mmCIF file of C-alpha atoms and ligand atoms in Angstrom:
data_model
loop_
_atom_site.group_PDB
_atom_site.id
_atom_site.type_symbol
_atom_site.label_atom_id
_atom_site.label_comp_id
_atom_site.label_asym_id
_atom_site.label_seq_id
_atom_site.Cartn_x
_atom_site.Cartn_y
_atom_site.Cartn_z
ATOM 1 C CA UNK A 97 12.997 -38.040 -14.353
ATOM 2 C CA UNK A 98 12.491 -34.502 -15.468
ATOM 3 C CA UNK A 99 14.754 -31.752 -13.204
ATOM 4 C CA UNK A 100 15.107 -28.173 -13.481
ATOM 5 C CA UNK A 101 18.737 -28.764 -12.891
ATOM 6 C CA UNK A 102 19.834 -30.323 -16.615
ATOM 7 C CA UNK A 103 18.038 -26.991 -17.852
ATOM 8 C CA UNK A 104 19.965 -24.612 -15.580
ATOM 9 C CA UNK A 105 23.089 -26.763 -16.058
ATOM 10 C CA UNK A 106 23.411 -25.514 -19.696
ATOM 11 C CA UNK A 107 23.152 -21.500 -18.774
ATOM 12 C CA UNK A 108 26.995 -19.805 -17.867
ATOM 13 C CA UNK A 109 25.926 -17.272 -15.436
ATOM 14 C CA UNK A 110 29.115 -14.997 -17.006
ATOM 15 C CA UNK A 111 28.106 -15.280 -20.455
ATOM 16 C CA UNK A 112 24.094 -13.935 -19.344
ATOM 17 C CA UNK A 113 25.516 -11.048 -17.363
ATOM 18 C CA UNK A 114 28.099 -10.033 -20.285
ATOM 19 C CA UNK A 115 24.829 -10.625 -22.762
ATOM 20 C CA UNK A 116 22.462 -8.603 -20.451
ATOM 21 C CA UNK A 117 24.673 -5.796 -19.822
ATOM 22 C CA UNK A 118 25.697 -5.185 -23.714
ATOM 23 C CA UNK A 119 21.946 -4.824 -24.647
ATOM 24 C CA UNK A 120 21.664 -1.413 -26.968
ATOM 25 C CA UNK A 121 18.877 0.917 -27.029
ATOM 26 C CA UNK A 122 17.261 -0.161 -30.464
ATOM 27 C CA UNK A 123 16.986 -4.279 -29.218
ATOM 28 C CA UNK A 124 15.006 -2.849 -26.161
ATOM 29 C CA UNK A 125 12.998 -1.290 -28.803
ATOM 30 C CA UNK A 126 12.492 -4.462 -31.116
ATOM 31 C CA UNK A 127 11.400 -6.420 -28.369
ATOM 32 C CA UNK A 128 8.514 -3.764 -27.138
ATOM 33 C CA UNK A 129 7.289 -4.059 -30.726
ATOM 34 C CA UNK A 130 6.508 -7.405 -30.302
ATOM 35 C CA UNK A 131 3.341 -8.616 -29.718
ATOM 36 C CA UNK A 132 4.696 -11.880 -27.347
ATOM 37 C CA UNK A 133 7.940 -11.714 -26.109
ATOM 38 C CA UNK A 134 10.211 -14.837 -25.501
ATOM 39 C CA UNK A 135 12.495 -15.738 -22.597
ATOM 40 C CA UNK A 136 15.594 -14.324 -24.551
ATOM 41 C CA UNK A 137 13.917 -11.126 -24.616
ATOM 42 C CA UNK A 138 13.332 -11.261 -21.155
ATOM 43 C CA UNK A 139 17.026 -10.405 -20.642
ATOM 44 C CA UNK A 140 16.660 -7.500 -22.845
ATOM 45 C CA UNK A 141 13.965 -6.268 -20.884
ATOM 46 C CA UNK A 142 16.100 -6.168 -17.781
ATOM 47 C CA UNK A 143 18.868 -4.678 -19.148
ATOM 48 C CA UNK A 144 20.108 -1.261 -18.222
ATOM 49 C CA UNK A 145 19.238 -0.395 -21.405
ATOM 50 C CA UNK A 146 15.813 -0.994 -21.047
ATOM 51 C CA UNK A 147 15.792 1.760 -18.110
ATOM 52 C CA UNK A 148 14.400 4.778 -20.594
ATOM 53 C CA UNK A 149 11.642 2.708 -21.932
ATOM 54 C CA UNK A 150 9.971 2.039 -18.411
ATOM 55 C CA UNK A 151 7.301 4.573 -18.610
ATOM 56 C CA UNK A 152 5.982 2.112 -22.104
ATOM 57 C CA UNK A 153 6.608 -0.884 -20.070
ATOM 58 C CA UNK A 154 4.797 -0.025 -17.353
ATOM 59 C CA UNK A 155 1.600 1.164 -19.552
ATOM 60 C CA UNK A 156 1.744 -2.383 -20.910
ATOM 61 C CA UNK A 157 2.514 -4.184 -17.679
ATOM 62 C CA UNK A 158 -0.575 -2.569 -16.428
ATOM 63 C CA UNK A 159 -2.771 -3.388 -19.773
ATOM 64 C CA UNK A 160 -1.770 -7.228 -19.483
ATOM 65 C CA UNK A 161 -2.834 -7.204 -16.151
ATOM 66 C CA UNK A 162 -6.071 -5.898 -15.858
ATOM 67 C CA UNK A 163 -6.654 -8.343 -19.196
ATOM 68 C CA UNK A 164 -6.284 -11.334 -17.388
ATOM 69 C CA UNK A 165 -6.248 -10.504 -13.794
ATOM 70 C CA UNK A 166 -9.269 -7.176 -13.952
ATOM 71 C CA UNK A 167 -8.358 -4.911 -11.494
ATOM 72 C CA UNK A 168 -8.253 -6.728 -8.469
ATOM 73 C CA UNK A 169 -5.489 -7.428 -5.862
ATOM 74 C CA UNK A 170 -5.388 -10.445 -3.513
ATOM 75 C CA UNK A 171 -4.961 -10.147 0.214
ATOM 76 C CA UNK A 172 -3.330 -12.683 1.953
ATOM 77 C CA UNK A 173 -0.880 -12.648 5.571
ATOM 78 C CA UNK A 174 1.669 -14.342 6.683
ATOM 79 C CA UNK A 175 1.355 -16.455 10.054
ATOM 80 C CA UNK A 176 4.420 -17.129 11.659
ATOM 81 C CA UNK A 177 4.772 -20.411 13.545
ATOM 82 C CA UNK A 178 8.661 -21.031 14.331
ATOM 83 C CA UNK A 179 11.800 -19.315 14.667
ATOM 84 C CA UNK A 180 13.703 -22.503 15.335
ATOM 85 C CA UNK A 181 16.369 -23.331 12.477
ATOM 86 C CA UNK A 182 19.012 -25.696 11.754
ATOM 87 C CA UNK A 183 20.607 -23.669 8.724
ATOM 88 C CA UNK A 184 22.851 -20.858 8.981
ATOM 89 C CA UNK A 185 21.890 -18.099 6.591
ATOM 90 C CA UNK A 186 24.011 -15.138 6.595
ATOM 91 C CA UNK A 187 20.936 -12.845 5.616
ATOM 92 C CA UNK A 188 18.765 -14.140 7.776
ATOM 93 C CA UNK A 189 17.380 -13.052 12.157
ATOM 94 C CA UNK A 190 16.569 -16.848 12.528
ATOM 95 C CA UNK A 191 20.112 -18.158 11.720
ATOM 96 C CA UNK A 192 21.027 -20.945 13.620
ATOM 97 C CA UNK A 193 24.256 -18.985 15.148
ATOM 98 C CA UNK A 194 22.341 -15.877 16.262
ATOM 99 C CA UNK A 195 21.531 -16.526 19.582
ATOM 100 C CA UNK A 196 17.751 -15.598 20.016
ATOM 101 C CA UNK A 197 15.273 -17.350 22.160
ATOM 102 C CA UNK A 198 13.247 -20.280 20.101
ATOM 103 C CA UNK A 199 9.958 -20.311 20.076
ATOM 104 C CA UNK A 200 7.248 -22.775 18.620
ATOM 105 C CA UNK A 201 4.075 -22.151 18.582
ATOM 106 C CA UNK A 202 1.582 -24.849 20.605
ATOM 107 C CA UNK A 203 -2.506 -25.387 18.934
ATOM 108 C CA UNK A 204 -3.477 -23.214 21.785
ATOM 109 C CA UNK A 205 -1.445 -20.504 20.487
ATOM 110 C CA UNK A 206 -1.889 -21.067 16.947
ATOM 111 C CA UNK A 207 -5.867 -20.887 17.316
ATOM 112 C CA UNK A 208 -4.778 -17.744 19.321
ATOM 113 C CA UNK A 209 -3.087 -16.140 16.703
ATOM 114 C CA UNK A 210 -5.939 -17.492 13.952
ATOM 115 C CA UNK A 211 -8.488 -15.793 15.713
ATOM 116 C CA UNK A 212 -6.790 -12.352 15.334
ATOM 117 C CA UNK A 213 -5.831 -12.754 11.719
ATOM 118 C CA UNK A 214 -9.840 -13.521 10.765
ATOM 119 C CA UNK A 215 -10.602 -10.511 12.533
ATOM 120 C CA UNK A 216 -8.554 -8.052 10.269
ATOM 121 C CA UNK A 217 -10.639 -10.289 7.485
ATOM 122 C CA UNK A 218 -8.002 -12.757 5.824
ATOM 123 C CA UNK A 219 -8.764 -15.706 3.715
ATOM 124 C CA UNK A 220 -5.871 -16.642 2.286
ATOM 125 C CA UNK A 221 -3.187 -17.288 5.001
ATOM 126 C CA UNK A 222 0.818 -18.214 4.671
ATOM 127 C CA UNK A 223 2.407 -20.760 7.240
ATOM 128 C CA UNK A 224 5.945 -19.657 7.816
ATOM 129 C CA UNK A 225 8.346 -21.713 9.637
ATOM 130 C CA UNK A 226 12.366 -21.967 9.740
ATOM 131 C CA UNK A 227 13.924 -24.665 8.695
ATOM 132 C CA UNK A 228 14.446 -27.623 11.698
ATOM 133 C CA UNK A 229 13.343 -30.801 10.728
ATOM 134 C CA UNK A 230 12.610 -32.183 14.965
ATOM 135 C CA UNK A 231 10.761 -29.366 15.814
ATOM 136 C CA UNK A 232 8.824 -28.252 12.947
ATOM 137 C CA UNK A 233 8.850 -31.061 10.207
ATOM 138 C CA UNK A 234 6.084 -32.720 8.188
ATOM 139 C CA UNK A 235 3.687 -34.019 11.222
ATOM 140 C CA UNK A 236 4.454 -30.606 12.550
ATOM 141 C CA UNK A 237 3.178 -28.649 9.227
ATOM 142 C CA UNK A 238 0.233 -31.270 9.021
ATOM 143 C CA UNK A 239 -1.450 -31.013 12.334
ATOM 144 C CA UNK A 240 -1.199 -27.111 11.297
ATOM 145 C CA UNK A 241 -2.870 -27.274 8.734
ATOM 146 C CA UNK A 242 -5.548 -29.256 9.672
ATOM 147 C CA UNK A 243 -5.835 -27.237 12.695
ATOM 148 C CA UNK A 244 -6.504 -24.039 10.805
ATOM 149 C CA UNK A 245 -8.226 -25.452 7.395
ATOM 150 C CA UNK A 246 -11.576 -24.857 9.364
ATOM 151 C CA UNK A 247 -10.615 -21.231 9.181
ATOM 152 C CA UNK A 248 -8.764 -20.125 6.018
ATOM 153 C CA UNK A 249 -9.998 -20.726 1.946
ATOM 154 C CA UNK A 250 -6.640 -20.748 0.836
ATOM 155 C CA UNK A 251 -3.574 -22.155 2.813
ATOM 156 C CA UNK A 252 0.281 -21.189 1.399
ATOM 157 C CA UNK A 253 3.088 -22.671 3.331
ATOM 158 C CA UNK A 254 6.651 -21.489 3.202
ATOM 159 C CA UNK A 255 9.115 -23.894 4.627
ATOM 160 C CA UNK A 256 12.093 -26.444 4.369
ATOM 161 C CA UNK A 257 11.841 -27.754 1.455
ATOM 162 C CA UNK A 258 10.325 -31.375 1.441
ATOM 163 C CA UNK A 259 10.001 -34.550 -0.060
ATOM 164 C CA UNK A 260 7.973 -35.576 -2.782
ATOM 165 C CA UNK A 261 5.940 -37.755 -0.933
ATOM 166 C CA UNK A 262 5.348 -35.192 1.855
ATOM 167 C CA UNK A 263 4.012 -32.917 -0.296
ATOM 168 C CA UNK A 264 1.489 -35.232 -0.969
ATOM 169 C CA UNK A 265 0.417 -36.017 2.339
ATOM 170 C CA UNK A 266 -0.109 -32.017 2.762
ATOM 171 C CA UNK A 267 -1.831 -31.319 -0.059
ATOM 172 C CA UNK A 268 -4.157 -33.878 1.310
ATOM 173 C CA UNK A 269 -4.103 -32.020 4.284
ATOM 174 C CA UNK A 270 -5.588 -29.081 2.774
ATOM 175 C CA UNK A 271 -2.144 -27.535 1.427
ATOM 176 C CA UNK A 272 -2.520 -24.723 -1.433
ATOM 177 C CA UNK A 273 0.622 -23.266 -2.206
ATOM 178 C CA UNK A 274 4.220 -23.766 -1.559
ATOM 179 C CA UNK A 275 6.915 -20.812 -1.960
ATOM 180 C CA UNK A 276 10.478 -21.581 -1.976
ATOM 181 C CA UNK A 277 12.852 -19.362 -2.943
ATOM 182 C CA UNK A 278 16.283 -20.211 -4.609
ATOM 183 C CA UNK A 279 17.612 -17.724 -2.627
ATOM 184 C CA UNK A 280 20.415 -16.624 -5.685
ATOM 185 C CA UNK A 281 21.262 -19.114 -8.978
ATOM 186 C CA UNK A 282 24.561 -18.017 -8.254
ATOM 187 C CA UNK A 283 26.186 -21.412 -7.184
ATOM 188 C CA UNK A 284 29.140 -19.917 -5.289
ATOM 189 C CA UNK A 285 27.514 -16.650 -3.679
ATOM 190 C CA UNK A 286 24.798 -19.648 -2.759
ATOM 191 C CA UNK A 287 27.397 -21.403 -0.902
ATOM 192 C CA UNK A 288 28.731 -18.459 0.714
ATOM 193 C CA UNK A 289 25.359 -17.655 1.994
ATOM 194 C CA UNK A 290 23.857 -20.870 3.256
ATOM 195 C CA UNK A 291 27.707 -22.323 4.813
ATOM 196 C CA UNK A 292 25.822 -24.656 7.288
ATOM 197 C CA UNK A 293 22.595 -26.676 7.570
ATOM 198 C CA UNK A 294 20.572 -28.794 5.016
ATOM 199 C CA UNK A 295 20.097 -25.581 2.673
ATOM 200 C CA UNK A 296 23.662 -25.827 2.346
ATOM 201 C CA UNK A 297 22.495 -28.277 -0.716
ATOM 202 C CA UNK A 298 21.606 -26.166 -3.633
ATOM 203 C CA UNK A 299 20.633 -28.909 -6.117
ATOM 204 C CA UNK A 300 18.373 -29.988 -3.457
ATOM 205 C CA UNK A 301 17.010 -26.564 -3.056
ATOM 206 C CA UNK A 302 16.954 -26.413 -7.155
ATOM 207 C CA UNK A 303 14.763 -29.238 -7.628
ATOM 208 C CA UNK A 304 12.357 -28.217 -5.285
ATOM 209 C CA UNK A 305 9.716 -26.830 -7.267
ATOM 210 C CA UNK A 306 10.359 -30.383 -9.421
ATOM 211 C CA UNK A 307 9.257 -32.385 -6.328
ATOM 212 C CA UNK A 308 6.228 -29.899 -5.695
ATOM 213 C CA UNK A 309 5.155 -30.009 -9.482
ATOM 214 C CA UNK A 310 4.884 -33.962 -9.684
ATOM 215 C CA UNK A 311 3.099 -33.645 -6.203
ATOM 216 C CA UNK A 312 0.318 -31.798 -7.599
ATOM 217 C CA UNK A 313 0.611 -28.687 -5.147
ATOM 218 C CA UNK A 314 -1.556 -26.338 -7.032
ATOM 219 C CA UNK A 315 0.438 -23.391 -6.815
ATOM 220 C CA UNK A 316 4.394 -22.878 -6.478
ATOM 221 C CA UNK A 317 6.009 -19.696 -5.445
ATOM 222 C CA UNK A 318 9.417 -18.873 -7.020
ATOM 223 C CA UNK A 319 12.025 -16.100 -6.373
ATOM 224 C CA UNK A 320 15.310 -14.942 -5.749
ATOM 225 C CA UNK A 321 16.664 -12.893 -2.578
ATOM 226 C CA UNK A 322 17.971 -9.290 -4.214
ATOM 227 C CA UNK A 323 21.150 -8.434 -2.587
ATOM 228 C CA UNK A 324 22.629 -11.510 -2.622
ATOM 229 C CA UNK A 325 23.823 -11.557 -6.106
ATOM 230 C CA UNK A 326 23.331 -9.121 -9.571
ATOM 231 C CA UNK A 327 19.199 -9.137 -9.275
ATOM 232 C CA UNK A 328 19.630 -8.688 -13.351
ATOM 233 C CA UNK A 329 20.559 -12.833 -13.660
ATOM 234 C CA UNK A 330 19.301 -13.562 -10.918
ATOM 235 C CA UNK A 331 16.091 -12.601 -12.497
ATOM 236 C CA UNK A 332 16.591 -14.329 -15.909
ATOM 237 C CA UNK A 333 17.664 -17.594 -13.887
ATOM 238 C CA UNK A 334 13.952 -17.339 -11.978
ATOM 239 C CA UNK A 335 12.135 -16.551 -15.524
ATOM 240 C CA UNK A 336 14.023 -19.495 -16.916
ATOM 241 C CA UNK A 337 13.070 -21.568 -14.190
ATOM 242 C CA UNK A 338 9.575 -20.395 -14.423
ATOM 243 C CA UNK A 339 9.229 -21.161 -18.238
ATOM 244 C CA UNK A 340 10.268 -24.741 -17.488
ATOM 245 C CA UNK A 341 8.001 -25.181 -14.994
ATOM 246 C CA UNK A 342 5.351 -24.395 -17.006
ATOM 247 C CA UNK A 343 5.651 -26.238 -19.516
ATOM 248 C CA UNK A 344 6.463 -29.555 -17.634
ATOM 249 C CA UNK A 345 3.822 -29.164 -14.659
ATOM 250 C CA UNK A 346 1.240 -27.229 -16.793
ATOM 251 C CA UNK A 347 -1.626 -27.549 -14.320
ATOM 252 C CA UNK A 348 -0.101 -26.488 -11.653
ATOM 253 C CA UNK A 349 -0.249 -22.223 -11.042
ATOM 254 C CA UNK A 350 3.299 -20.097 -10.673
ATOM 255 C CA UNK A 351 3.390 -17.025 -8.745
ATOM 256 C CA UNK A 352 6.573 -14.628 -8.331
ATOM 257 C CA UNK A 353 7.767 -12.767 -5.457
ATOM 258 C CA UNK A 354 10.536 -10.077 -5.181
ATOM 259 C CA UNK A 355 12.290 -9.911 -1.757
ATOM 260 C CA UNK A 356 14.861 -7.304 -1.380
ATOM 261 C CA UNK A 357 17.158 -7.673 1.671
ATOM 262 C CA UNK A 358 15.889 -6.186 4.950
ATOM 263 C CA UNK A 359 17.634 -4.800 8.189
ATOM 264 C CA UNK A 360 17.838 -8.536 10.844
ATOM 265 C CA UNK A 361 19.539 -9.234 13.873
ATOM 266 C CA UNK A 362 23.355 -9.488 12.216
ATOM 267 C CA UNK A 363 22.982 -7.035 9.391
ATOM 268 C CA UNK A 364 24.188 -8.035 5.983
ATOM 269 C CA UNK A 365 24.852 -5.310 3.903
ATOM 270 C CA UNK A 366 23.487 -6.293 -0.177
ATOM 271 C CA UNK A 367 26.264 -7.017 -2.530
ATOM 272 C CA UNK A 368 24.631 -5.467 -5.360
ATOM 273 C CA UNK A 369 21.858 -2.777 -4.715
ATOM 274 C CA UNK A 370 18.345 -2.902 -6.063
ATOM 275 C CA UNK A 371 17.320 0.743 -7.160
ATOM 276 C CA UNK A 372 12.757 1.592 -6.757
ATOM 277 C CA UNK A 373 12.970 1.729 -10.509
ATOM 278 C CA UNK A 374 15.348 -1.376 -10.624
ATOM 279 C CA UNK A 375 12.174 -3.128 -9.252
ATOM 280 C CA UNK A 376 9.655 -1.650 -11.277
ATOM 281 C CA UNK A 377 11.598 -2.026 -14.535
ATOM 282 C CA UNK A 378 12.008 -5.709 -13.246
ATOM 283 C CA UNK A 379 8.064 -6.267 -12.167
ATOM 284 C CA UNK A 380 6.994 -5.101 -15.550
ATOM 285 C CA UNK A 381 9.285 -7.465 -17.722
ATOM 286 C CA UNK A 382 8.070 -10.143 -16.180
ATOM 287 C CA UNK A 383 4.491 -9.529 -16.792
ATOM 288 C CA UNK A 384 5.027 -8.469 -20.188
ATOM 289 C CA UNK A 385 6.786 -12.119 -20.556
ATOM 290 C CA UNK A 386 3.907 -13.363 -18.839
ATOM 291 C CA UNK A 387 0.273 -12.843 -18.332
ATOM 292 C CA UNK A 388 -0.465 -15.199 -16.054
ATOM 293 C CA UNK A 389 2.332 -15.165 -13.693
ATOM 294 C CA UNK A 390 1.173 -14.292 -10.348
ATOM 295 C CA UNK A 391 3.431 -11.074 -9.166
ATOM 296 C CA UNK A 392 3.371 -10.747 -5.144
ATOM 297 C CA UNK A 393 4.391 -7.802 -3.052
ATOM 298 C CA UNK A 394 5.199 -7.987 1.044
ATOM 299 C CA UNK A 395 5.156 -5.512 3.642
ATOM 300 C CA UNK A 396 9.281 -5.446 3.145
ATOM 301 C CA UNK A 397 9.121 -2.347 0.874
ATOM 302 C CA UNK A 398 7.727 1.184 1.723
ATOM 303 C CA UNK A 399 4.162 2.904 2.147
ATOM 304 C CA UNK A 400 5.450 4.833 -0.563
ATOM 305 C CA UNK A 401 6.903 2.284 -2.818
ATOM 306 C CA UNK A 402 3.406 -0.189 -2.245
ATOM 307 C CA UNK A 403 1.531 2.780 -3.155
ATOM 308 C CA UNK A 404 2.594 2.955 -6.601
ATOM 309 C CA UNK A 405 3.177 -0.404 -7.763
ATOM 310 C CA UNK A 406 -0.222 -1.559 -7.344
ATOM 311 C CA UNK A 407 -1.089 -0.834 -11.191
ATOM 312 C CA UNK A 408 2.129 -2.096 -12.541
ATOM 313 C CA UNK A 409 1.451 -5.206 -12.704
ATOM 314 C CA UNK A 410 0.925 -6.926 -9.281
ATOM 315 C CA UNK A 411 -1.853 -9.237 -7.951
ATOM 316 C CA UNK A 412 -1.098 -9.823 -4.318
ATOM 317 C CA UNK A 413 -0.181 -8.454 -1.589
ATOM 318 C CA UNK A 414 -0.083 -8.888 2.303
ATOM 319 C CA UNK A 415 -0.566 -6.390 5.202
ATOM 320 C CA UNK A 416 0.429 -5.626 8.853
ATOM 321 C CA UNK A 417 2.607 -8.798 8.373
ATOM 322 C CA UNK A 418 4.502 -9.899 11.576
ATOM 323 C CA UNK A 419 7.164 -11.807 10.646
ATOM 324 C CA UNK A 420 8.024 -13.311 14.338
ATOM 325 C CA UNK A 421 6.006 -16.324 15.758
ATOM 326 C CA UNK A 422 3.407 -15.074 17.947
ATOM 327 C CA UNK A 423 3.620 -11.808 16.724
ATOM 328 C CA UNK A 424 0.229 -11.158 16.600
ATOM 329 C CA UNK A 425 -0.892 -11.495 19.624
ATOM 330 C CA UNK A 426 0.722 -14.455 21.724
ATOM 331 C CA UNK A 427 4.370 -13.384 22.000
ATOM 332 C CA UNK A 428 4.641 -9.829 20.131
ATOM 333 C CA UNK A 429 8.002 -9.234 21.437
ATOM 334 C CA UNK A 430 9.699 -12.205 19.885
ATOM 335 C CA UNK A 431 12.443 -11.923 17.121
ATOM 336 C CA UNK A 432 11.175 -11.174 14.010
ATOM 337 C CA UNK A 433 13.267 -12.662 10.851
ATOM 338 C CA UNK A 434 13.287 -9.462 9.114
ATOM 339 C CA UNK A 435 11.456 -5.890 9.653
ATOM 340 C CA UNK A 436 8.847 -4.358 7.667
ATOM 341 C CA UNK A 437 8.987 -1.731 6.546
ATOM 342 C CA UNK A 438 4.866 -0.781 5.365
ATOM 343 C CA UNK A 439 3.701 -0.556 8.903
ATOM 344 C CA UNK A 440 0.138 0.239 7.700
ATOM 345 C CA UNK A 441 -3.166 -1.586 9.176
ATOM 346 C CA UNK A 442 -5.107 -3.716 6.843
ATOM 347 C CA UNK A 443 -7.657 -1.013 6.828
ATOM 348 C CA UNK A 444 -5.538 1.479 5.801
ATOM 349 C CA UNK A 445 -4.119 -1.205 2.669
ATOM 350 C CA UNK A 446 -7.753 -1.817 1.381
ATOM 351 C CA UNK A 447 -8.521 1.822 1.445
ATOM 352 C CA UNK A 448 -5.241 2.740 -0.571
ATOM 353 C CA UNK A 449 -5.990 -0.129 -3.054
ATOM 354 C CA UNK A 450 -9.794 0.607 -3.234
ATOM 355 C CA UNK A 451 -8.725 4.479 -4.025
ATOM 356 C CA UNK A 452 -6.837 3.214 -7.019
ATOM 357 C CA UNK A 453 -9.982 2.071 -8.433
ATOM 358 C CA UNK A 454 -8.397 -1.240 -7.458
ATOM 359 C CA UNK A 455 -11.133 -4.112 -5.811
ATOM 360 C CA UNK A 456 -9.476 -5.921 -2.778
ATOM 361 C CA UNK A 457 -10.114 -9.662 -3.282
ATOM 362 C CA UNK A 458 -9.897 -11.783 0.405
ATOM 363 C CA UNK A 459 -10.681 -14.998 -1.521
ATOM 364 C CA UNK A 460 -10.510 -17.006 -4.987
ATOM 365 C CA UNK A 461 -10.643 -20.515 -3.850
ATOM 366 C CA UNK A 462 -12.769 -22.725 -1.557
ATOM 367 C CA UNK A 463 -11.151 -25.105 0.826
ATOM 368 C CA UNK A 464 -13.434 -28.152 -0.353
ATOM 369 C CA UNK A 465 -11.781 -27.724 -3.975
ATOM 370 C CA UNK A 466 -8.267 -28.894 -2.360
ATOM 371 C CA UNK A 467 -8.952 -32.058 -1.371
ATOM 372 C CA UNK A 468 -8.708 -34.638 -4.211
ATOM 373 C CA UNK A 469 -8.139 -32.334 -7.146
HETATM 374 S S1 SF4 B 601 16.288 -18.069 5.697
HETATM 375 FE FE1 SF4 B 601 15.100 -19.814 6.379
HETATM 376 S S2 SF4 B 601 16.565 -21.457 6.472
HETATM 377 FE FE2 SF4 B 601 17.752 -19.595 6.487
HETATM 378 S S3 SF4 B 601 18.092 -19.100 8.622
HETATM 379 FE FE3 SF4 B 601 16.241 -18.026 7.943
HETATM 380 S S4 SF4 B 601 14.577 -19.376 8.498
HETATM 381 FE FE4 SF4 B 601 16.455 -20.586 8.539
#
């Protein structure tokens, strides 16, 4: 059976930081001139090297994108439903050894919180949950869904990673999207990270996206956590892993999010820093690698930040995210697994985006196309 893992297996995470770090000036130039770059340029693109040439990458980041995406950005939110966890993570407010009060949330509440999210005027909705398999496992995740598939167009989930077969089951729910982030390709720094717990597997984590893609989940969410590990291969591993999705599950729809480390209950100071332009640089490489690539942005960066990438090259992002169960409305104290930091209203989102000459897009699919496809 077709895994990710073979393909990754045969990549020395040494030898691609050595290769990425000794790009010159003219490659960086050689690969611009291209009309359709290839995964090995990708790694030129990231390169320090590459950092005078962002002004030209972002013009063309921004020309790829309105080609295939117009100028439109998607709105979706994240609704929180657990803070229980059975995986220590050292980044992370909902580790299992921090000792915060657990919360679930009950239909009653979830409804609850549903109601306020429609109000702001979101379609598209992300179910987020820690990772404990008793509390919040597959019957869990199904009864949510089918609680709230009355409600949304579009439902995302991230969560434990799962089963084949259990992917099934909630895409016939009503299930959209999955995102699950390798956290870092870095298989030592992994370990380090995730010391306890079922994420303690990487392979397992790995393959994920392999289980999702012969599920037929239409859309899979990929990433790495920056801070964990040098963002530059952490980057290339993620592109890599993208290009092999791809081409094995070609009907299924890939979307990319970018995650820098935030302030939590237990602070972990980021091994390697992620620089404003670091990001940029990095957004626009992998559009110009990519023109269909969903890029997504989350309320973890700044007003200021949010402001400016919206031309480069992104296609979603969320707004007045809380990122603790109930944080909406039912239990707004609660611990939240990281802090935002673009404290903005919805309101105040659309109208930056719509004075970009940007349209805000609440939905692009219909729930009744889920079912069956
Ligand atoms: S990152 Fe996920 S798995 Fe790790 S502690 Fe947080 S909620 Fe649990």
């Amino acid at each position: 059976m077709s895994s990710f893992k073979n393909v990754f297996e045969s990549y020395d995470w040494n030898t691609l930081e050595q290769e990425i770090y000794a790009v010159e000036a003219e490659q960086v130039r050689a690969v611009l001139d291209k009309e359709k770059v290839a995964l090995e340029d990708f790694k030129v693109l990231i390169a320090p090297a590459a950092k005078p040439f962002i002004e030209e990458m972002a013009q063309r980041s921004n020309a790829l994108t309105k080609k295939r995406f117009g100028t439109t950005i998607q709105m979706y939110i994240p609704l929180y439903l657990s803070n229980e966890c059975q995986n220590i993570c050292t980044y992370c407010g909902f580790s299992m050894d921090n000792k915060i009060k657990r919360k679930t949330l009950t239909d009653v509440e979830i409804l609850k919180e549903v109601e306020h999210i429609k109000s702001l005027g979101y379609d598209h909705v992300l179910l987020v949950t820690g990772e404990a398999n008793r509390s919040v496992g597959i019957d869990y995740l199904k009864n949510a869904i089918a609680l709230i598939r009355p409600y949304f167009s579009n439902i995302s989930i991230e969560v434990q990673p799962l089963e084949q077969e259990e992917y099934e089951v909630l895409r016939q729910a009503g299930l959209y999207a999955v995102l699950v982030y390798q956290e870092t390709y870095h298989k030592a720094t992994y370990k380090m990270h995730h010391p306890k717990g079922k994420k303690s597997n990487f392979d397992y984590r790995l393959e994920t996206p392999d289980r999702l893609g012969r599920a037929g989940i239409h859309k899979i969410g990929i990433g790495a956590l920056f801070g964990l590990e040098d963002w530059r291969v952490d980057s290339f591993f993620t592109a890599l892993h993208l290009k092999y999705l791809q081409k094995t599950y070609w009907k299924t729809k890939y979307a990319i999010s970018f995650p820098r480390l935030r302030p939590h209950e237990g602070e972990l100071q980021p091994k390697v820093e992620m620089t404003d332009a670091d990001l940029v640089q990095l957004i626009c490489a992998y559009r110009i690698l990519d023109e269909d690539v969903e890029l997504s942005m989350s309320t973890r960066e700044s007003e200021v930040f949010r402001n400016h990438i919206i031309p480069l090259g992104i296609t979603s992002i969320s707004a007045e995210s809380k990122t603790n169960p109930g944080g909406y409305t039912v239990e707004k104290e609660s611990l939240e697994q990281f802090e935002i930091c673009d404290e903005r209203s919805t309101a105040e989102i659309t109208e930056m985006i719509h004075s970009q000459g940007y349209d805000v897009i609440w939905k692009d699919w219909d729930r009744n196309f889920t079912i069956g496809f």
